[in-house]
Coordinates of C-alpha atoms in Angstrom, one line a residue:
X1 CA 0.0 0.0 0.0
X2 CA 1.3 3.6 -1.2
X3 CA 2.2 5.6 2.4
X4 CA 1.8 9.3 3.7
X5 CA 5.2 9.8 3.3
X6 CA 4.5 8.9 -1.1
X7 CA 1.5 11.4 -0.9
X8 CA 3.6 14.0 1.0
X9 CA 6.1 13.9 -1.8
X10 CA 3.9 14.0 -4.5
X11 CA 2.9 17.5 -2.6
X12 CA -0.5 18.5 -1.1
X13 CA -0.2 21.5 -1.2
X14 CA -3.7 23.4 -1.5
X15 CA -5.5 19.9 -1.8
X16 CA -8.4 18.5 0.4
X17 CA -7.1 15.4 2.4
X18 CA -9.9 13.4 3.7
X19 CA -8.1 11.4 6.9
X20 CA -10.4 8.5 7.5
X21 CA -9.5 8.5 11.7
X22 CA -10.5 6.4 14.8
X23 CA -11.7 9.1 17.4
X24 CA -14.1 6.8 19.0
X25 CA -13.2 7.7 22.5
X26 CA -14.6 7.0 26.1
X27 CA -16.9 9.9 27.2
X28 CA -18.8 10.1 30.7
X29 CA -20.8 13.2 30.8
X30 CA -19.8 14.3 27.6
X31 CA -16.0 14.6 28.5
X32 CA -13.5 12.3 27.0
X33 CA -11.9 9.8 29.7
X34 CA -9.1 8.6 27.5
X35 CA -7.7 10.7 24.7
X36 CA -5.6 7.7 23.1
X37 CA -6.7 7.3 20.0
X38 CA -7.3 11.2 19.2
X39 CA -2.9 11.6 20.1
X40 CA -2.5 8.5 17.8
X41 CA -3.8 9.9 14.6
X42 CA -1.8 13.7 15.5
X43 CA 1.4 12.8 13.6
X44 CA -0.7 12.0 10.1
X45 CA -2.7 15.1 10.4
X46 CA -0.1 17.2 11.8
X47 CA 2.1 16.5 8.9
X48 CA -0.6 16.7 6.2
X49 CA -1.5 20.7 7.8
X50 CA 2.3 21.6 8.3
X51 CA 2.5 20.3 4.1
X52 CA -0.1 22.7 3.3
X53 CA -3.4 20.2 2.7
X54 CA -6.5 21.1 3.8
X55 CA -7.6 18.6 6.2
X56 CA -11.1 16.9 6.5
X57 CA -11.3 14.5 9.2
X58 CA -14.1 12.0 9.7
X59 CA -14.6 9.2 12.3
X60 CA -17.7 7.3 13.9
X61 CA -18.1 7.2 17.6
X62 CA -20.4 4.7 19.4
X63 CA -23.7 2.6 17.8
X64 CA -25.6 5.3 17.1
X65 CA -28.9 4.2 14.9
X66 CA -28.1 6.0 11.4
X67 CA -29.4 9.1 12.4
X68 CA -28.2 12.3 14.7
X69 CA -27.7 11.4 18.5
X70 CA -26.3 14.4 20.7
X71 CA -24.7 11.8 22.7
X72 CA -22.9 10.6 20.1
X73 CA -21.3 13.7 19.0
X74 CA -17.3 14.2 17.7
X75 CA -17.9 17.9 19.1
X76 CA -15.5 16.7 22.2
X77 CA -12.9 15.1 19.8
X78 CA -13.1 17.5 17.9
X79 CA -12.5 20.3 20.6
X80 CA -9.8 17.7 22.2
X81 CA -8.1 17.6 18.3
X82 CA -7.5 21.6 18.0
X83 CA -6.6 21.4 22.2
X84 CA -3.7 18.8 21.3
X85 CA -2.7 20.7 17.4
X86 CA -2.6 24.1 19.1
X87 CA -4.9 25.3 16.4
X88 CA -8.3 26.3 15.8
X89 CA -10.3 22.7 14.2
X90 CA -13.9 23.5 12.3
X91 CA -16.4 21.2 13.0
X92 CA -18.8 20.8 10.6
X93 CA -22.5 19.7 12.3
X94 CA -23.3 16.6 9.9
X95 CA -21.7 14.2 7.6
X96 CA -22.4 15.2 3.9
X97 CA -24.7 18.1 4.2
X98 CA -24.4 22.2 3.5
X99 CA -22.3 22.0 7.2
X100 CA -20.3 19.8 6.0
X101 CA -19.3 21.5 2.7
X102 CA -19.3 25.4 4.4
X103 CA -16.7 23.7 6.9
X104 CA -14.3 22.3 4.1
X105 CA -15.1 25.3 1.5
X106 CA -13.9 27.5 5.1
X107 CA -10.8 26.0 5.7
X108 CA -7.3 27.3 3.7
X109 CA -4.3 25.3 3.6
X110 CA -2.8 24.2 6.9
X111 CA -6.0 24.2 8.5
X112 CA -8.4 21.2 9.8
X113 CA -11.8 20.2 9.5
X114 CA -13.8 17.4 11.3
X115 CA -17.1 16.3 10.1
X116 CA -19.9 15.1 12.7
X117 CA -19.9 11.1 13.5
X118 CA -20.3 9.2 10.1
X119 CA -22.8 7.0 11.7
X120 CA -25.0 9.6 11.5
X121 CA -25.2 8.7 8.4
X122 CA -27.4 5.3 7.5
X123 CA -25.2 4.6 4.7
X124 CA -22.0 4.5 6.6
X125 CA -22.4 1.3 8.0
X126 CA -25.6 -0.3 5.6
X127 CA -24.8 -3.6 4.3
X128 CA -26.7 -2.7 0.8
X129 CA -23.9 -1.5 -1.3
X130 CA -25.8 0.7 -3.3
X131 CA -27.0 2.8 -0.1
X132 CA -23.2 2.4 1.2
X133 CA -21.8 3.4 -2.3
X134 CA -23.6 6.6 -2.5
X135 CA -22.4 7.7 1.1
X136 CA -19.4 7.2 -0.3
X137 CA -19.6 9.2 -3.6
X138 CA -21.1 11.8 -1.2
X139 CA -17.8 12.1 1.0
X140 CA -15.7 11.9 -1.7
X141 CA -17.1 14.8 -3.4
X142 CA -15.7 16.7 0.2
X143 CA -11.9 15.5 -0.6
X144 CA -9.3 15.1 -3.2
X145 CA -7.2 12.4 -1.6
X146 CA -8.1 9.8 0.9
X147 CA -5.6 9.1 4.4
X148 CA -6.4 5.9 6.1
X149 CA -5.6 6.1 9.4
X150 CA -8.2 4.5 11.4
X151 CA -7.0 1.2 12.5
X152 CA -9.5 0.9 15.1
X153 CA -12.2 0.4 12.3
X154 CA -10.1 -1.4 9.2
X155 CA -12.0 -4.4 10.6
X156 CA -15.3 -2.9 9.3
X157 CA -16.7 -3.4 5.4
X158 CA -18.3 0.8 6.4
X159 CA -18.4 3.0 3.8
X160 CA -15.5 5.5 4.8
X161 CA -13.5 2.8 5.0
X162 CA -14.1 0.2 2.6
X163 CA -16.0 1.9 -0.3
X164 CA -14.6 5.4 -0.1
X165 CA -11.1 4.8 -0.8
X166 CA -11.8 3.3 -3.9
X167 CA -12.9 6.7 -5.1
X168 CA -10.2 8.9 -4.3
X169 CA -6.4 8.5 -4.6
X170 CA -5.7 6.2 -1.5
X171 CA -3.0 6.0 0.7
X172 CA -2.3 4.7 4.6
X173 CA -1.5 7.4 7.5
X174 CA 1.6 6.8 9.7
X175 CA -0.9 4.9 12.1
X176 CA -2.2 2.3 10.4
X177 CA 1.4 1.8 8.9
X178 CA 2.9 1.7 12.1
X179 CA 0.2 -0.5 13.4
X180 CA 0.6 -3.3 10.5
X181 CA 4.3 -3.1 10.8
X182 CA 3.9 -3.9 14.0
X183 CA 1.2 -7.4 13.9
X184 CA 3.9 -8.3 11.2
X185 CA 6.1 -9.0 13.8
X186 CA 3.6 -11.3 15.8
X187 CA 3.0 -13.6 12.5
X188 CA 6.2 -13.8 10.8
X189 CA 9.2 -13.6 11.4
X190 CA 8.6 -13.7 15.4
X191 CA 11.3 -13.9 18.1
X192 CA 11.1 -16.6 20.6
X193 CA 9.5 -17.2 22.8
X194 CA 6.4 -16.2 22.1
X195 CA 3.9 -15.4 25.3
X196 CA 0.7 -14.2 24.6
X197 CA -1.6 -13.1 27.2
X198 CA -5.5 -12.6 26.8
X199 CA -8.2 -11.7 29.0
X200 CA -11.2 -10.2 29.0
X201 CA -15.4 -11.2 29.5
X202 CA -16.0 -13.8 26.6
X203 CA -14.0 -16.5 25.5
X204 CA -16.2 -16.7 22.3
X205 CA -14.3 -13.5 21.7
X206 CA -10.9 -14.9 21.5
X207 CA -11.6 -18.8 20.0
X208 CA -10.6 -17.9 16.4
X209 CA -7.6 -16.1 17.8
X210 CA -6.7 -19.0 20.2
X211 CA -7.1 -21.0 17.1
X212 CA -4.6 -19.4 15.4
X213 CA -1.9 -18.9 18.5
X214 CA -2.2 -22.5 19.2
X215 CA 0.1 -23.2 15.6
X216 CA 2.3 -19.7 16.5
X217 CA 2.5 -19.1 20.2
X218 CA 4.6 -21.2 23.0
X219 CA 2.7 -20.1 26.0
X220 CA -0.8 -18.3 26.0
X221 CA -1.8 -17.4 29.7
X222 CA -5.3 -17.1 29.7
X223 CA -7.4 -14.7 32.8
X224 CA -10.5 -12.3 33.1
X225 CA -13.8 -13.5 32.7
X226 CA -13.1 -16.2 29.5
X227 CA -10.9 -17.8 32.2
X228 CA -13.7 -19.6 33.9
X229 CA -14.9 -21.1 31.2
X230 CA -11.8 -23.1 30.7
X231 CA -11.5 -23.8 34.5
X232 CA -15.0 -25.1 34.3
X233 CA -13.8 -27.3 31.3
X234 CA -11.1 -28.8 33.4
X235 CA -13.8 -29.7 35.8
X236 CA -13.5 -27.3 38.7
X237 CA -16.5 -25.2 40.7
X238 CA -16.7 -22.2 39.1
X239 CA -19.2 -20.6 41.6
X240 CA -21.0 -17.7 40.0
X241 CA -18.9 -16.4 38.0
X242 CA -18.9 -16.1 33.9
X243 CA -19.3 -19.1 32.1
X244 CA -20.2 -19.7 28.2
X245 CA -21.3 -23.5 28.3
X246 CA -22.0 -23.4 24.7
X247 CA -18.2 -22.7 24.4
X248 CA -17.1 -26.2 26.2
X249 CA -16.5 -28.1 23.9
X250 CA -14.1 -25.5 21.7
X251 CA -12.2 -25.1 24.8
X252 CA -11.9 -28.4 26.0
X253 CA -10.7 -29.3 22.4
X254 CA -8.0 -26.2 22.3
X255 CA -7.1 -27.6 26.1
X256 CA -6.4 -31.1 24.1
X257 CA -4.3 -29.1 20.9
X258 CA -2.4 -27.2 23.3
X259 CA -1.0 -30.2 24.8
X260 CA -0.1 -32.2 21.5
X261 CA 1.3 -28.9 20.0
X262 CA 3.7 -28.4 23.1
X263 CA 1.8 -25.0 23.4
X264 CA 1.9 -24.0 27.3
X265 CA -1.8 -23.4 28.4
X266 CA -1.7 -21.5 31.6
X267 CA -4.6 -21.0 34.0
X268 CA -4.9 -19.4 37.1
X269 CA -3.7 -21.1 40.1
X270 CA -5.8 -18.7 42.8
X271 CA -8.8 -16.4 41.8
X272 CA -9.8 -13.5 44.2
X273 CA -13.9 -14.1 44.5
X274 CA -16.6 -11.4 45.3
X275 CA -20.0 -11.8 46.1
X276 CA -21.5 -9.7 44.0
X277 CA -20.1 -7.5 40.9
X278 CA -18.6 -4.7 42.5
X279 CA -19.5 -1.3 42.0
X280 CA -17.5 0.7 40.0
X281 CA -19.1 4.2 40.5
X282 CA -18.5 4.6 44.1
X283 CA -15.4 1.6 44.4
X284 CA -16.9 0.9 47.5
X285 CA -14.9 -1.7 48.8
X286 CA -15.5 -5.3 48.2
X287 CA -14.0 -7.0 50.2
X288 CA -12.3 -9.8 47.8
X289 CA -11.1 -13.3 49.2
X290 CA -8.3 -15.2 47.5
X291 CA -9.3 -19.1 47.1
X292 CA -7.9 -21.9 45.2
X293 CA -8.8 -22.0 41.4
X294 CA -10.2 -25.3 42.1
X295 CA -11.6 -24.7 45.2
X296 CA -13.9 -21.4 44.7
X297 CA -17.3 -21.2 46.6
X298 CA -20.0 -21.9 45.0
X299 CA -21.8 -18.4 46.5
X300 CA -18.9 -16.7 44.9
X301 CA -18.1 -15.5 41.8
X302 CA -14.2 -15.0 40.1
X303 CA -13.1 -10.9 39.4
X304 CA -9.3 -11.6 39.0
X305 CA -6.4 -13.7 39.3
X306 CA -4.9 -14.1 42.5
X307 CA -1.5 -13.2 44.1
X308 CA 0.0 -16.6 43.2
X309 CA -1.4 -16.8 39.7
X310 CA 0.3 -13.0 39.5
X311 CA 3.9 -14.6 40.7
X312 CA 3.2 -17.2 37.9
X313 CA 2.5 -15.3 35.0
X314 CA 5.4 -12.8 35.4
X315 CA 8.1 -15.8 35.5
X316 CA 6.1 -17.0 32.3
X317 CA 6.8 -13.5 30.9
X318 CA 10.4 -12.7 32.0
X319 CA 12.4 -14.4 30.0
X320 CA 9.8 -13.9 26.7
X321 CA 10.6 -12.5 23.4
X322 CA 7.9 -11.4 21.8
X323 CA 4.9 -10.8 23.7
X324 CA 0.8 -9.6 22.5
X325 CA -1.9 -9.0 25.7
X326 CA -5.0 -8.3 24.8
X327 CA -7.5 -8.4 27.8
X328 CA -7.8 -7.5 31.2
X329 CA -6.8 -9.9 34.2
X330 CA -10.1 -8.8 36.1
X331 CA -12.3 -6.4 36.8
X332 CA -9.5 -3.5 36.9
X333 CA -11.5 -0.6 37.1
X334 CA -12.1 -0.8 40.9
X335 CA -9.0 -0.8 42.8
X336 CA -9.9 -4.2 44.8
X337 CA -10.2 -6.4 41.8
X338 CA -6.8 -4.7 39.8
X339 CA -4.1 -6.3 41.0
X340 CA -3.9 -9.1 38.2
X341 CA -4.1 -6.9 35.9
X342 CA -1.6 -4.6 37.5
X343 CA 1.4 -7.1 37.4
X344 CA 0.7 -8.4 34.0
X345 CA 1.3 -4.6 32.7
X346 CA 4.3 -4.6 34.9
X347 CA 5.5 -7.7 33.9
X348 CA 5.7 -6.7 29.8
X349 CA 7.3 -3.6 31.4
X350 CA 10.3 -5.9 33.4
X351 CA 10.4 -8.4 30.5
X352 CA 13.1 -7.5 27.8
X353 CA 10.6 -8.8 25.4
X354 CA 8.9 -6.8 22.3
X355 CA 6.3 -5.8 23.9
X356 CA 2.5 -5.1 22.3
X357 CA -0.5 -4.2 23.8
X358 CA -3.8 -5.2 22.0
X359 CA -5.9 -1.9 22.2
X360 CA -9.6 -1.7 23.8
X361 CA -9.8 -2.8 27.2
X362 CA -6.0 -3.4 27.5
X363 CA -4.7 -0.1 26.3
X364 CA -7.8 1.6 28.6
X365 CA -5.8 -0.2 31.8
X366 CA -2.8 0.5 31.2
X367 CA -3.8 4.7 30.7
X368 CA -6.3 3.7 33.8
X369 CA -3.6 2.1 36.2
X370 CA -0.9 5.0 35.6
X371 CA 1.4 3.1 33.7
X372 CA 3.7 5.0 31.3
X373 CA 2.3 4.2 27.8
X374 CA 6.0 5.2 26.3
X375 CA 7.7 1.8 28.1
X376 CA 6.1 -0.3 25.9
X377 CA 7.0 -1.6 22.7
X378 CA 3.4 -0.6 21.1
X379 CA 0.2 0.2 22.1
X380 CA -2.7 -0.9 19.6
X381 CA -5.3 1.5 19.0
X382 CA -7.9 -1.3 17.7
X383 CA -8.4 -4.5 19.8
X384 CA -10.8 -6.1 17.9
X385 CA -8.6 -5.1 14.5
X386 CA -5.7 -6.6 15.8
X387 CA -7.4 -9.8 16.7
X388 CA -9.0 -10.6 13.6
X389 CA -5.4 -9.7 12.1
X390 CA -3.9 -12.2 14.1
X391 CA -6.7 -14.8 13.3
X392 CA -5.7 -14.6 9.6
X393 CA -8.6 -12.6 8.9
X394 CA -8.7 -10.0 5.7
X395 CA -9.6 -6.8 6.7
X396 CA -11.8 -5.0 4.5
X397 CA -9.6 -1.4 5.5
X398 CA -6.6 -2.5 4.8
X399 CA -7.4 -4.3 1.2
X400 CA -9.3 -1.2 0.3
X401 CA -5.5 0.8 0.9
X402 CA -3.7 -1.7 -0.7
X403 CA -6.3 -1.8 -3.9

């Protein structure tokens, strides 16, 4: 796929750059609680303005329902974008409209644009390709040249990221470079060993990945919520906590594969068990007891790994090579439930290994639990991008850049 750095030697001088970004950041109350992925896309649109292009940006944010939802608005990112450029940023109140085209028609060279959320539109995300097509011709009549740099969403066959660049003259923002640069690493030519660590609620979320790790990694050390579901395969009292028995059988086959491939399984050796979810408005305390993996109460219900289970996965890390997380320990946004979590994230940080964390939840901790974000090797902006990468998956972002 042709690169920023191509289009910023061909010159842009003058032209309209439409930057296809991932702004889809945590609000509560309407102010942004993690401003990740707005810094992440800063170095493509910082270099397009200082070039002299005329910059639209567009991103979704949320499930809104195809139509205009306050509390879905980019106004926040938007205000967050000019806060981190230093710069005045125009934000245009809809997609496609007359808003839309007074905001780019406003803007001279070196100056930025952002449109309203493009799932405002029905046709952004519309699975008839006529109705997504002519979203698209209606976005590209805003631009000159398309920027993909929304990694968070490459995953997604939308119209602003599938369709549109077809359009325009296409090329890939530093992010998105950077980002597939990086999963390179994790499926060919890795450096051993390979630890992988993955958390999180579901296990359905992560089978197709597993799938795929279980031919590439040497140890996968499994926690969070998911977690339950294998110890319940293994035959242990899970108590109340989260279980997918549909998923039972895929696990207790992978438990099988893992053996025959000489892939290390890990599970938690202790849990620390609640009973009840805890709150995570107030953080009143919950008073968390550490019992056996294969002795929890039946009353209770798993919220992390416990203190052993900790110990054990940071000796499986230290001496790693390469190593991908992508999923919380346990439920680490009250401070009693954080601690698994905690020493994974400190655990890539000791470990001499290259080091990537898997976006969503993961990234959200690490910002969350004070770590510096600059100690590791990379920081994903898109989880569930980077998963379906790592399954083997063609994502319908990425083919469009490289089309």
């Amino acid at each position: 796929m042709k690169t920023i750095d191509e289009l910023l030697a061909e010159g842009v001088d003058g032209k309209r750059v439409f930057v296809r970004a991932d702004l889809n950041v945590p609000l509560a109350d309407g102010a942004i609680t993690d401003d990740g992925r707005i810094r992440a896309v800063l170095p493509t649109v910082k270099a397009l303005a200082d070039a002299g292009a005329k910059v639209v940006v567009a991103s979704h944010l949320g499930r809104p329902k195809g139509a205009p939802d306050p509390a879905f608005s980019l106004l926040p990112a938007a205000e967050r974008l000019g806060e981190l450029l230093g710069a005045p940023v125009a934000f245009a109140q809809d997609t496609v409209g007359p808003a839309a085209h007074d905001a780019v028609n406003g803007i001279e060279a070196g100056q930025v644009a952002v449109l309203e959320n493009l799932r405002f539109n029905a046709g952004e995300t519309s699975k008839d390709d006529t109705e997504r097509g002519a979203f698209a011709d209606q976005l590209a009549a805003l631009a000159d040249v398309y920027v993909g740099d929304g990694f968070g969403a490459v995953h997604r066959g939308h119209a602003s990221v599938f369709d549109l660049p077809a359009r325009l003259p296409h090329y890939a923002g530093y992010l998105i470079a950077t980002e597939v640069g990086v999963l390179k690493k994790l499926t060919e030519d890795v450096k051993r060993p390979y630890a992988v660590v993955l958390g999180g609620a579901k296990v359905s979320d992560k089978l197709a990945v597993i799938d795929q790790l279980l031919a590439k990694a040497d140890r996968i050390l499994i926690g969070g919520g998911m977690v339950f579901t294998f110890l319940k395969a293994k035959g242990y009292e899970i108590g109340a906590s989260l279980v997918q028995e549909d998923q039972l059988p895929a696990v207790n086959e992978y438990i099988e594969r893992a053996e025959k491939n000489g892939v290390e399984l890990i599970l938690p050796v202790d849990v620390l068990v609640g009973s009840a979810f805890p709150d995570l408005k107030t953080k009143a305390p919950a008073n968390p007891a550490t019992v056996a993996a294969d002795a929890m109460p039946a009353d209770r219900m798993g919220l992390d790994i416990g203190p052993e289970s900790s110990t054990l996965y940071a000796s499986k890390l230290a001496d790693a090579a390469t190593i991908f997380w992508n999923g919380p320990m346990g439920v680490f946004e009250h401070p009693d439930y954080a601690e698994g979590t905690k020493a994974v994230a400190q655990a890539l940080l000791d470990s001499p290994a290259f080091t990537v964390v898997g976006g969503g939840d993961s990234a959200a901790a690490v910002r969350i639990l004070g770590f510096d974000e600059n100690a590791f090797g990379h920081i994903s902006t898109g989880g569930g991008a980077s998963l379906e990468y790592l399954e083997g998956k063609t994502l319908p972002g990425l083919a469009a850049l490289e089309g």
